[in-house]
mmCIF file of C-alpha atoms in Angstrom:
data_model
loop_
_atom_site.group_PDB
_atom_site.id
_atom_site.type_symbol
_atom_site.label_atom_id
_atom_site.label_comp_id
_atom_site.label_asym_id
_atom_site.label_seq_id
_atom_site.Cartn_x
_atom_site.Cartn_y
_atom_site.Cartn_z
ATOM 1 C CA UNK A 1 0.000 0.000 0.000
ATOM 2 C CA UNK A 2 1.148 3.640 -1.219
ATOM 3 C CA UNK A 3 -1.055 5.872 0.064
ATOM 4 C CA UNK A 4 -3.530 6.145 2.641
ATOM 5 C CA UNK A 5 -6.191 8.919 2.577
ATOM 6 C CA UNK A 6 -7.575 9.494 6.165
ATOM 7 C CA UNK A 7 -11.190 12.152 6.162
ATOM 8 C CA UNK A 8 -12.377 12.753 9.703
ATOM 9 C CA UNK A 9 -16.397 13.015 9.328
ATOM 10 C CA UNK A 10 -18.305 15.276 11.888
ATOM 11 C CA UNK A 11 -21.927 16.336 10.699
ATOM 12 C CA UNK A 12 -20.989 17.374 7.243
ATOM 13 C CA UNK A 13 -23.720 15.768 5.515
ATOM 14 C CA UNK A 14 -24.170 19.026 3.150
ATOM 15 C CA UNK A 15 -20.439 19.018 2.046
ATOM 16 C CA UNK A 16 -19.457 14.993 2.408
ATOM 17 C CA UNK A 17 -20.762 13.600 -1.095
ATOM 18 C CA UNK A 18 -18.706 16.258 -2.910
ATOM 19 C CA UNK A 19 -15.301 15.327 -0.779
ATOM 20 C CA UNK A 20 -15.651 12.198 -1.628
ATOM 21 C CA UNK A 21 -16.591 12.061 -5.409
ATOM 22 C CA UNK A 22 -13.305 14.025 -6.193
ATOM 23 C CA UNK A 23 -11.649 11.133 -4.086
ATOM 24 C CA UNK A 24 -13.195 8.570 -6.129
ATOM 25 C CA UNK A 25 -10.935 8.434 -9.320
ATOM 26 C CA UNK A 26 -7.838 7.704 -7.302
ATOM 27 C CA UNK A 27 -9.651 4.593 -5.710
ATOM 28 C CA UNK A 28 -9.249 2.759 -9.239
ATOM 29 C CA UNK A 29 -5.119 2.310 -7.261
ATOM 30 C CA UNK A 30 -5.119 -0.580 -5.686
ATOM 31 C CA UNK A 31 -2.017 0.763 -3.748
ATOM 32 C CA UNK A 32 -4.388 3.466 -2.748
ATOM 33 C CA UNK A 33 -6.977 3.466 0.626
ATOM 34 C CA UNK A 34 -9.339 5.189 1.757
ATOM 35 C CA UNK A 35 -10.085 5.819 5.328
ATOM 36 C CA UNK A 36 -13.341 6.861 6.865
ATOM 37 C CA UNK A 37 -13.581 7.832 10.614
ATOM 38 C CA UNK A 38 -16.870 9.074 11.003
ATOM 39 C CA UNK A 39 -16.612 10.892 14.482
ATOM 40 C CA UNK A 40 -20.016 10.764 16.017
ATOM 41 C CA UNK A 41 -22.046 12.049 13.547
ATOM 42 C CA UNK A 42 -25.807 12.856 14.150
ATOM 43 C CA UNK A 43 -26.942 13.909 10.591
ATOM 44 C CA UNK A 44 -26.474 11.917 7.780
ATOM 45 C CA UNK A 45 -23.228 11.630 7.257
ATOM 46 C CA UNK A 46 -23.292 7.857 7.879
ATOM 47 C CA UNK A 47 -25.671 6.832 5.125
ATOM 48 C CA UNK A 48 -23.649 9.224 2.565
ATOM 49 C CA UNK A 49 -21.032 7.399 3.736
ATOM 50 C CA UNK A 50 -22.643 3.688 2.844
ATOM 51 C CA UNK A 51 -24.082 4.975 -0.222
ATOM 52 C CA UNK A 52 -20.865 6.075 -1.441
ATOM 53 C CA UNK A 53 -19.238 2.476 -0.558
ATOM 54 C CA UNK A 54 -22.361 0.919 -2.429
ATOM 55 C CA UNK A 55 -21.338 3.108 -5.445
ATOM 56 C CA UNK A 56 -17.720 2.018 -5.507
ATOM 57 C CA UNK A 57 -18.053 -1.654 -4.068
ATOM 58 C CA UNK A 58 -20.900 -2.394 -6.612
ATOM 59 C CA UNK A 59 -22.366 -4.505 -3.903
ATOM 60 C CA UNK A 60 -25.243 -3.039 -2.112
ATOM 61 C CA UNK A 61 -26.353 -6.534 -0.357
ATOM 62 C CA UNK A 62 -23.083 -7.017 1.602
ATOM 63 C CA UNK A 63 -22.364 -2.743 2.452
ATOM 64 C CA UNK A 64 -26.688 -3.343 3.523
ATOM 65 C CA UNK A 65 -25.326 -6.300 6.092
ATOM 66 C CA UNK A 66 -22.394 -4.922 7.199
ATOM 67 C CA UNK A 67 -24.386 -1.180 8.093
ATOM 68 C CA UNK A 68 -26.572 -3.272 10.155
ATOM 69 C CA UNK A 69 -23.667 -4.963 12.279
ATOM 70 C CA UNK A 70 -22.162 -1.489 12.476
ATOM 71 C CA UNK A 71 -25.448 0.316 14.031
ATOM 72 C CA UNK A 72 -25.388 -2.599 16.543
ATOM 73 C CA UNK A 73 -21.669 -2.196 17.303
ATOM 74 C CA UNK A 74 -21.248 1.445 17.244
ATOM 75 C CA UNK A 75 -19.459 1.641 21.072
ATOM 76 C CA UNK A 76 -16.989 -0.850 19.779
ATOM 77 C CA UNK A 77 -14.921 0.801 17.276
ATOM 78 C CA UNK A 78 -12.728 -2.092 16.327
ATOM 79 C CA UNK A 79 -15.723 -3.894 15.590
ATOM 80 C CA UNK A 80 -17.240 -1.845 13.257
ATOM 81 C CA UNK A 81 -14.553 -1.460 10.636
ATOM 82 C CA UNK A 82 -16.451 -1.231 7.168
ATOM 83 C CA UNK A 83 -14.308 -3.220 4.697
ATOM 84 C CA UNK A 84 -15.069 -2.744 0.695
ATOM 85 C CA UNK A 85 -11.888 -3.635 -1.186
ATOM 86 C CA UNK A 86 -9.781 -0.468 -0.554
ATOM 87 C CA UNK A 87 -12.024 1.501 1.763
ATOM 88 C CA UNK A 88 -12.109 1.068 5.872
ATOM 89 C CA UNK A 89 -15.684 2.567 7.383
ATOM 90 C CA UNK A 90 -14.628 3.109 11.144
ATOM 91 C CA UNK A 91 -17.447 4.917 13.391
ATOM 92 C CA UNK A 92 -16.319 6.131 17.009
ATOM 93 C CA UNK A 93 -17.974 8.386 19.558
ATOM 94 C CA UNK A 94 -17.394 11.806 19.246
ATOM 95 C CA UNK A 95 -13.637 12.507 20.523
ATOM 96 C CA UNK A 96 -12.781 15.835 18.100
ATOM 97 C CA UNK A 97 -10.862 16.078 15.072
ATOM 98 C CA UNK A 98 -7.794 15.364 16.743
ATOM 99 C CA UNK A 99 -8.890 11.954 17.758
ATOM 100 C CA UNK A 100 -10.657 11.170 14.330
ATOM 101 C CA UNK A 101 -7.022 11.669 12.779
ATOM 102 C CA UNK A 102 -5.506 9.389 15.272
ATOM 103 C CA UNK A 103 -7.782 7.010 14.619
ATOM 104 C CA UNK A 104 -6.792 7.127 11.082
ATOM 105 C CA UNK A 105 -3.287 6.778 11.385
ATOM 106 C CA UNK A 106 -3.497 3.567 13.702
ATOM 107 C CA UNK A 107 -5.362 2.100 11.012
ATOM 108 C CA UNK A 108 -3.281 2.913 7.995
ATOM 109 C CA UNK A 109 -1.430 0.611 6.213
ATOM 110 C CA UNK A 110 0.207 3.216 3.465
ATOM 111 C CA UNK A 111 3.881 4.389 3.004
ATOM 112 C CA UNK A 112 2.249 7.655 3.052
ATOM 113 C CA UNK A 113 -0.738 8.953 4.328
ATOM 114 C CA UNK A 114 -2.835 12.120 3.715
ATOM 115 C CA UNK A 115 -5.683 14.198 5.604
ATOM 116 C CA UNK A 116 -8.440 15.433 3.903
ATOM 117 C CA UNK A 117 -11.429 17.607 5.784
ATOM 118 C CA UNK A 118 -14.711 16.015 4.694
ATOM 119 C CA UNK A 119 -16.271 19.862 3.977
ATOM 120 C CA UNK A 120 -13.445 20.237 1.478
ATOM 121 C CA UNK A 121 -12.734 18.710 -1.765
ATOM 122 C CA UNK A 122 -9.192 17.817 -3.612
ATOM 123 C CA UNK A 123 -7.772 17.565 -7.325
ATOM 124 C CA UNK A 124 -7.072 13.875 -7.032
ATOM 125 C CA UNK A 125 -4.767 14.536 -9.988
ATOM 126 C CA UNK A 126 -2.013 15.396 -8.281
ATOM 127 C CA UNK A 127 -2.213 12.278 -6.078
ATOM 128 C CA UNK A 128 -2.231 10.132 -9.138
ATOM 129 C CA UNK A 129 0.854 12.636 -9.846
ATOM 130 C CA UNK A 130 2.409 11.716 -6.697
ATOM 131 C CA UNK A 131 2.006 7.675 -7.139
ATOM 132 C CA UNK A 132 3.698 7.922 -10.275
ATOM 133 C CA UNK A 133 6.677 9.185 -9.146
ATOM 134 C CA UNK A 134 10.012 6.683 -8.588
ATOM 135 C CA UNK A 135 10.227 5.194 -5.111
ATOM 136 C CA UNK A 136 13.763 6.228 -4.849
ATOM 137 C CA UNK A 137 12.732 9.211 -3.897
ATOM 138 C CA UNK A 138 11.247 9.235 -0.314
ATOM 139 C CA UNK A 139 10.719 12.110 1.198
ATOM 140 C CA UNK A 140 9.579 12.900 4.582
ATOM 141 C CA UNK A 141 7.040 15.730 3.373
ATOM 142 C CA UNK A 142 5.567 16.702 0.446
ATOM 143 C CA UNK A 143 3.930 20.302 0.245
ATOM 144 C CA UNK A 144 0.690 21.092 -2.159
ATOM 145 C CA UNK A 145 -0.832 24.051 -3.129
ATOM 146 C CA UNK A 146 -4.495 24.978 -1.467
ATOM 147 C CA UNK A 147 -6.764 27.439 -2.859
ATOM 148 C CA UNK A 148 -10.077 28.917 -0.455
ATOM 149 C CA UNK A 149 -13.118 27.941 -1.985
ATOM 150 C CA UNK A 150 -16.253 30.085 -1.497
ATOM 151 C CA UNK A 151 -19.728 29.288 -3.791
ATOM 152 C CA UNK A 152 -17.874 28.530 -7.176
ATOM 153 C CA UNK A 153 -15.029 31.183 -6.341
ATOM 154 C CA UNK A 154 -11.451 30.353 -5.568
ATOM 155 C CA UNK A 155 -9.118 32.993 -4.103
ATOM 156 C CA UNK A 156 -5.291 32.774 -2.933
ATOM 157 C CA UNK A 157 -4.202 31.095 -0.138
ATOM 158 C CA UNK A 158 -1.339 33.188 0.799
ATOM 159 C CA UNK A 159 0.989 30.044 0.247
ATOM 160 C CA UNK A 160 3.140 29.936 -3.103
ATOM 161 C CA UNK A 161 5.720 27.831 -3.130
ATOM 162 C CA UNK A 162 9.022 27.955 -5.451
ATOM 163 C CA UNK A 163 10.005 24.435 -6.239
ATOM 164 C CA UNK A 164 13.547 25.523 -6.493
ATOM 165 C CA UNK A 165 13.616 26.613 -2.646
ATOM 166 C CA UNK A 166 12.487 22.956 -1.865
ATOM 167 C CA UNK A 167 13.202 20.084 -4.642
ATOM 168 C CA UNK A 168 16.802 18.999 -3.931
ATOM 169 C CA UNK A 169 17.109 21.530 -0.850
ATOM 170 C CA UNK A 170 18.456 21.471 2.531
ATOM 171 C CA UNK A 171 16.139 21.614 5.517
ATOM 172 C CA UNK A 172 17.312 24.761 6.523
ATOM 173 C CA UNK A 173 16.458 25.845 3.123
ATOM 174 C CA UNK A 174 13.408 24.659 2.888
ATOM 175 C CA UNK A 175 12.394 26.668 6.091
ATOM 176 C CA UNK A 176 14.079 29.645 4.806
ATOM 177 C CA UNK A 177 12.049 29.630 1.637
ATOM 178 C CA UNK A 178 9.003 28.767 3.737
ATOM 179 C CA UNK A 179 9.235 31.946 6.014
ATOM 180 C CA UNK A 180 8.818 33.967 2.959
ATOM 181 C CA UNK A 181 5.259 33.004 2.804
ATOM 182 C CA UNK A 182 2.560 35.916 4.365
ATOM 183 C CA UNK A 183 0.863 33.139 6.612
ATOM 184 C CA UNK A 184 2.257 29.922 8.491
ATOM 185 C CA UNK A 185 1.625 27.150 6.399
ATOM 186 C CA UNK A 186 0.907 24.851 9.507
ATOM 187 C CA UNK A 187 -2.240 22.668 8.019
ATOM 188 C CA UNK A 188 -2.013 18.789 7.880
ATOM 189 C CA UNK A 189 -4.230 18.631 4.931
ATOM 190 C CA UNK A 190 -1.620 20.160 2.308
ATOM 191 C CA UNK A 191 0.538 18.065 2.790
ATOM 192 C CA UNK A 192 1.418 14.122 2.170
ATOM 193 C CA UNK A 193 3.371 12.861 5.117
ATOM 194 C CA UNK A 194 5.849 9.597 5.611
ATOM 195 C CA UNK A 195 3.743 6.943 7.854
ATOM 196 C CA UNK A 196 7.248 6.157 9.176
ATOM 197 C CA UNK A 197 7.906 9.321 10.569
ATOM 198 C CA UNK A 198 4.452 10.045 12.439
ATOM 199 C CA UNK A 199 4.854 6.429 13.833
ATOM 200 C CA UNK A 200 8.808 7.225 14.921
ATOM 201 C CA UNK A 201 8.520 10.683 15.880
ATOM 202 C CA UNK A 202 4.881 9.760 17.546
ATOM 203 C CA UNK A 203 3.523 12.621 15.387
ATOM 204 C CA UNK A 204 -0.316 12.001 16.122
ATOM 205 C CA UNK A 205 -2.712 15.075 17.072
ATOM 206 C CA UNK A 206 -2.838 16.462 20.167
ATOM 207 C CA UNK A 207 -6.514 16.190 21.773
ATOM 208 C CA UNK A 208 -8.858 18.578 23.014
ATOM 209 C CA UNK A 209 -7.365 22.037 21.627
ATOM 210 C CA UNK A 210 -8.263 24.227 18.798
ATOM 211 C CA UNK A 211 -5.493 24.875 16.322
ATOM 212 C CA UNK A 212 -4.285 21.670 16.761
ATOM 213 C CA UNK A 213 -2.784 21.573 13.118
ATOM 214 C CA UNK A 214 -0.360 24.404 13.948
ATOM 215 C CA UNK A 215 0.689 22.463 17.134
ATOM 216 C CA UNK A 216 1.069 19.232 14.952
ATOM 217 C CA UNK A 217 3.199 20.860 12.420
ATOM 218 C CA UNK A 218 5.799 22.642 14.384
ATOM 219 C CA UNK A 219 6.618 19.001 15.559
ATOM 220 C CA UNK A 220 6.809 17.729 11.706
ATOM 221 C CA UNK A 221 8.811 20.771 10.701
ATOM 222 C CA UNK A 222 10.990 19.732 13.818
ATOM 223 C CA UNK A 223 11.138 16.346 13.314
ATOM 224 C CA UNK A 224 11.369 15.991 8.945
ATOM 225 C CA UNK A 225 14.512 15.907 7.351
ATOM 226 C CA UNK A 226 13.483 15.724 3.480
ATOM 227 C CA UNK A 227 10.965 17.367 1.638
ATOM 228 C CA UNK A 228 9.344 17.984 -2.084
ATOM 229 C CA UNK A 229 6.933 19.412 -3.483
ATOM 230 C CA UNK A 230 4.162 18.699 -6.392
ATOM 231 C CA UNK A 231 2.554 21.364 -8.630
ATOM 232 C CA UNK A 232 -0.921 21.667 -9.428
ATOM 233 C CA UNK A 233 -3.936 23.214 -7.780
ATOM 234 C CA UNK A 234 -4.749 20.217 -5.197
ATOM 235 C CA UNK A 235 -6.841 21.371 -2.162
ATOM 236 C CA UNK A 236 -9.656 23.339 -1.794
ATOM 237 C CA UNK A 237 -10.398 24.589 1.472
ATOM 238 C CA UNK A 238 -14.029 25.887 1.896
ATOM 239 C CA UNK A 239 -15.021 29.010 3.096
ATOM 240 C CA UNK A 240 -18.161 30.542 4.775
ATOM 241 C CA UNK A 241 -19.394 27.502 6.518
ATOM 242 C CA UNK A 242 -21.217 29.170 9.560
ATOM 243 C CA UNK A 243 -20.456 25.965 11.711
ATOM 244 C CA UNK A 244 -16.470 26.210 11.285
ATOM 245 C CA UNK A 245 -14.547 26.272 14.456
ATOM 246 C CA UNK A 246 -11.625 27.522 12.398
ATOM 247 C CA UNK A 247 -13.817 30.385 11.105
ATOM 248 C CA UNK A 248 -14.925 31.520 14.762
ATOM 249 C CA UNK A 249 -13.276 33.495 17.598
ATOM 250 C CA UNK A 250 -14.128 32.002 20.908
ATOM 251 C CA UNK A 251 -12.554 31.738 24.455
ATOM 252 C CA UNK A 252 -10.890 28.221 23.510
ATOM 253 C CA UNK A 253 -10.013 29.042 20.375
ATOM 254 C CA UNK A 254 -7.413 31.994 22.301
ATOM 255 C CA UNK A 255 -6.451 29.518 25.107
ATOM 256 C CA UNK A 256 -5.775 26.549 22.610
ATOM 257 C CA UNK A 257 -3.458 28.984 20.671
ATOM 258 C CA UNK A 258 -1.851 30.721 23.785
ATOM 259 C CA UNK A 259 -1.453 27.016 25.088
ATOM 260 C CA UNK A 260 0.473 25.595 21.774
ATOM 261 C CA UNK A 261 2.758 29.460 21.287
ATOM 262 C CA UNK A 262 3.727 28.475 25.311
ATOM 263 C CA UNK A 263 4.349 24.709 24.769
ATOM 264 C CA UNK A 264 6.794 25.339 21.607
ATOM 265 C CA UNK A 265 8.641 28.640 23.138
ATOM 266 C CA UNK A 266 9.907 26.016 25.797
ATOM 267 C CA UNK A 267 11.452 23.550 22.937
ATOM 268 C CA UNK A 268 14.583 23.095 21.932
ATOM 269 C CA UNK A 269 15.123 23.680 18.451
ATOM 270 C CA UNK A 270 18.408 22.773 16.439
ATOM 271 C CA UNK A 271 20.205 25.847 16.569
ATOM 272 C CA UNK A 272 20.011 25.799 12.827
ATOM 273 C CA UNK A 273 16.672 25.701 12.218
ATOM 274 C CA UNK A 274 15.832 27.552 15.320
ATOM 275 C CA UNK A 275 14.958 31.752 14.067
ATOM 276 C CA UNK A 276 12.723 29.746 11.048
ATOM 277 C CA UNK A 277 10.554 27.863 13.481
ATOM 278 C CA UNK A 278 10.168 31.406 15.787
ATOM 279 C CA UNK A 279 9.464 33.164 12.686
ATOM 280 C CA UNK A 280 6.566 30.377 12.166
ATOM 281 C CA UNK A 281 5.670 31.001 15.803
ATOM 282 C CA UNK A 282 5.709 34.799 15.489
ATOM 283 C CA UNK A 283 3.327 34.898 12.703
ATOM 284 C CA UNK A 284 0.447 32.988 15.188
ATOM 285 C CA UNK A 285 1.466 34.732 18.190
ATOM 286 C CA UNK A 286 0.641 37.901 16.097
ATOM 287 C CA UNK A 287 -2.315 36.241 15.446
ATOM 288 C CA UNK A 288 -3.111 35.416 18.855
ATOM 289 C CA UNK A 289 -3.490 39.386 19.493
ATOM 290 C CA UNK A 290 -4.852 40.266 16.568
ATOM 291 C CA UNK A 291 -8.285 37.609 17.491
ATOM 292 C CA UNK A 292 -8.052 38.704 21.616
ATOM 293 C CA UNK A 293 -9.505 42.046 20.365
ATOM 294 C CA UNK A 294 -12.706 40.336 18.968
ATOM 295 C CA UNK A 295 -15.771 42.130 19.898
ATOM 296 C CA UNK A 296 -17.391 39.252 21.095
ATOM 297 C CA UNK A 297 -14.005 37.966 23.882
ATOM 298 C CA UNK A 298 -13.689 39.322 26.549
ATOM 299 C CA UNK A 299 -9.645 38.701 27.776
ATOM 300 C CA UNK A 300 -8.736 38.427 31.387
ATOM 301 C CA UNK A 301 -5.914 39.970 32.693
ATOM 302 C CA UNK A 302 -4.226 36.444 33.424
ATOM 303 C CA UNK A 303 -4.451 35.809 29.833
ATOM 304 C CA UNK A 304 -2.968 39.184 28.463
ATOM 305 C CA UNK A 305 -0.222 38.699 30.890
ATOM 306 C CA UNK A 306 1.040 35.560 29.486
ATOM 307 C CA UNK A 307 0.729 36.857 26.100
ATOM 308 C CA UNK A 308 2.848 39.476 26.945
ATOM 309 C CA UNK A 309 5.591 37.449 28.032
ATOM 310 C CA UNK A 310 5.529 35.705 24.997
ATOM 311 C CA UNK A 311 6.730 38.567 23.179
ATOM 312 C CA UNK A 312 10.277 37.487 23.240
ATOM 313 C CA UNK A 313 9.679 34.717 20.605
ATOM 314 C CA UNK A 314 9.860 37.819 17.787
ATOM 315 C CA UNK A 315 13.084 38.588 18.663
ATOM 316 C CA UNK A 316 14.163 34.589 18.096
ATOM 317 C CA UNK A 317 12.691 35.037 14.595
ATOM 318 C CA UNK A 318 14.423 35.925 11.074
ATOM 319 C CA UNK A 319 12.452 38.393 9.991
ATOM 320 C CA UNK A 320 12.871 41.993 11.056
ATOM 321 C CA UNK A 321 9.094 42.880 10.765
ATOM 322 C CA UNK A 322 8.592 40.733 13.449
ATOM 323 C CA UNK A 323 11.500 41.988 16.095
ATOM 324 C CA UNK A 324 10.397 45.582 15.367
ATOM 325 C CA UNK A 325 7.098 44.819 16.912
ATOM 326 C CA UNK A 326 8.305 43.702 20.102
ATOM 327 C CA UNK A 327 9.194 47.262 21.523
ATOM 328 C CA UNK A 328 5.907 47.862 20.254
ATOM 329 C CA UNK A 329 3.996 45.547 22.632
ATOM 330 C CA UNK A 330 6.511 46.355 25.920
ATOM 331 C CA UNK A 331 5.382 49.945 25.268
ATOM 332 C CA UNK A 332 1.918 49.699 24.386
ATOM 333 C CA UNK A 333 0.782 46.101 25.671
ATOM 334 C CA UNK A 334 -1.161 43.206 24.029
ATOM 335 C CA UNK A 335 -4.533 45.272 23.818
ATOM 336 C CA UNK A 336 -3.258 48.300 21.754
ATOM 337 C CA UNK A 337 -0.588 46.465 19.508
ATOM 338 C CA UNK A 338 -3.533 43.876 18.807
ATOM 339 C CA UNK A 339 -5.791 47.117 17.020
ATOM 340 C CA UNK A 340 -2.944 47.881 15.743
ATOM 341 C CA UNK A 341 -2.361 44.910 13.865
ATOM 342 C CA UNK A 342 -6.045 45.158 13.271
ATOM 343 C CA UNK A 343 -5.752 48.605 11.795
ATOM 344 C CA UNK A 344 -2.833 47.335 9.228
ATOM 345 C CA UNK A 345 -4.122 43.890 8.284
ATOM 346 C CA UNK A 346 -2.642 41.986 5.733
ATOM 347 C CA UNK A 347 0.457 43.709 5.961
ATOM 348 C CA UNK A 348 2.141 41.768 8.446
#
């Protein structure tokens, strides 16, 4: 097995059939599988999900059996594995994203695996791309382009990668070229990741914060030695989904981020590699103020204080932007620099 795909499904019922169908042509690899983790769904995620294994399995009478020993096994997840030639159905109670992922990893079987949101949709393309390629060369991480998808409309991601700063490149010069980029690119679903690695370096998702892909990927970018890159527009992340934790400000959204920027600013990075992971951790930290001025949060003083002392991280990173903020925030303090950075947004 090549390649596993892993979609977490959590009450996506209105998105899920279209996620899947651009999966579909890649299925036709029979060193390709597909993992389904439904999470605790309550709509109808489940039966898009047997409908679409009827589709590919051509077998309606055995995925009909098999739903009805799932409903009766639901609180025994390693009993209700769905199995259709390359496609594993797995339902467990709710647990979060995190745990959805996790699940998928402990039941891949791929030299690589890749996430995929079940409200998004993919150019399988440039998976097929990907499979083609020799097997001499292995790297740990391979980065694809995302566009935001809103209602027909696709807009810039602020990710563009140069496949001279990566193919053939150092890792310090692959997080060199990546600081370049306006945002961090911390997601788990652009990328295609070396099973081996998240096994070794125990890269699974942490549970029960927000953010958790920025968390995860500091730990890959720490971790990975060896990385490529494919071209081609692969990913498209959707937008305006009223629902999206990633698309509202709340009170655990700004502890889960304040949680992660404190847990990595007491690492030990490779003193090489070091100002290029701050410079990824700069860019959320100035995030981190920029969302504690929401209308709708209230901050307590215990939280602006340790956001405060965080400031020192800019000064760790490579980019000069970043360090002339810092006096900045000791004069004027996390509330003012955060309208600030309101004021000027999107030039950061």
């Amino acid at each position: 097995m090549d390649l596993s795909i892993v979609v977490p499904i959590y009450n996506v019922e209105s998105y899920l059939e279209e996620c899947l169908n651009s999966i579909e042509p890649i299925l036709s690899n029979e060193n390709v599988e597909l993992i389904l983790v439904n999470d605790g769904s309550k709509d109808g995620s489940e039966d898009i999900c047997y409908e679409y294994i009827d589709k590919i399995s051509n077998n309606k009478q055995q995925t009909t059996n098999n739903k009805q020993q799932t409903t009766n096994n639901k609180q025994q997840t390693t009993n209700n594995k769905h199995r259709i030639p390359n496609i594993k159905y797995i339902y467990q109670d709710n647990q979060g994203l995190s745990e959805a992922r996790n699940t998928g990893i402990k039941n891949s079987n791929g030299k690589y695996i890749v996430f995929i949101d079940s409200d998004d949709f993919i150019n399988c393309q440039v998976l097929l791309d990907f499979l083609s390629k020799d097997d001499i060369d292995m790297p740990d991480v391979v980065f694809l382009n995302a566009v935001k998808y809103d209602k027909g409309s696709v807009s810039y991601f602020g990710e563009d990668y140069q496949p001279e700063k990566i193919l053939n490149q150092s890792k310090v010069e692959v997080l060199k070229g990546l600081c370049r980029f306006r945002k961090f690119p911390g997601s788990a679903w652009n990328k295609i990741i070396k099973r081996e690695l998240i096994i070794k370096e125990k890269l699974f998702f942490e549970k029960g914060i927000y953010s958790e892909d920025i968390e995860w990927s500091m730990r890959l970018f720490n971790a990975a030695t060896t990385f490529s890159y494919l071209d081609g527009c692969y990913y498209y992340y959707r937008q305006g989904r009223k629902d999206s934790i990633t698309g509202t400000v709340s009170e655990k959204s700004i502890k889960s981020l304040l949680y992660i920027l404190e847990k990595n600013a007491e690492m030990e990075f490779n003193r090489d590699i070091s100002s290029y992971l701050y410079s990824f951790l700069s860019y959320e930290y100035l995030v981190l103020l920029f969302i504690m001025t929401s209308k709708n949060i209230e901050c307590d003083a215990g939280i602006k204080r340790r956001a405060y002392h965080l400031r020192f991280m800019l000064l760790k990173s490579n980019k000069l932007i970043y360090k002339l903020i810092f006096p900045i925030i000791t004069l004027f303090g996390v509330d003012i620099t955060g309208r600030i950075l309101k004021a000027i947004r999107g030039n950061v």
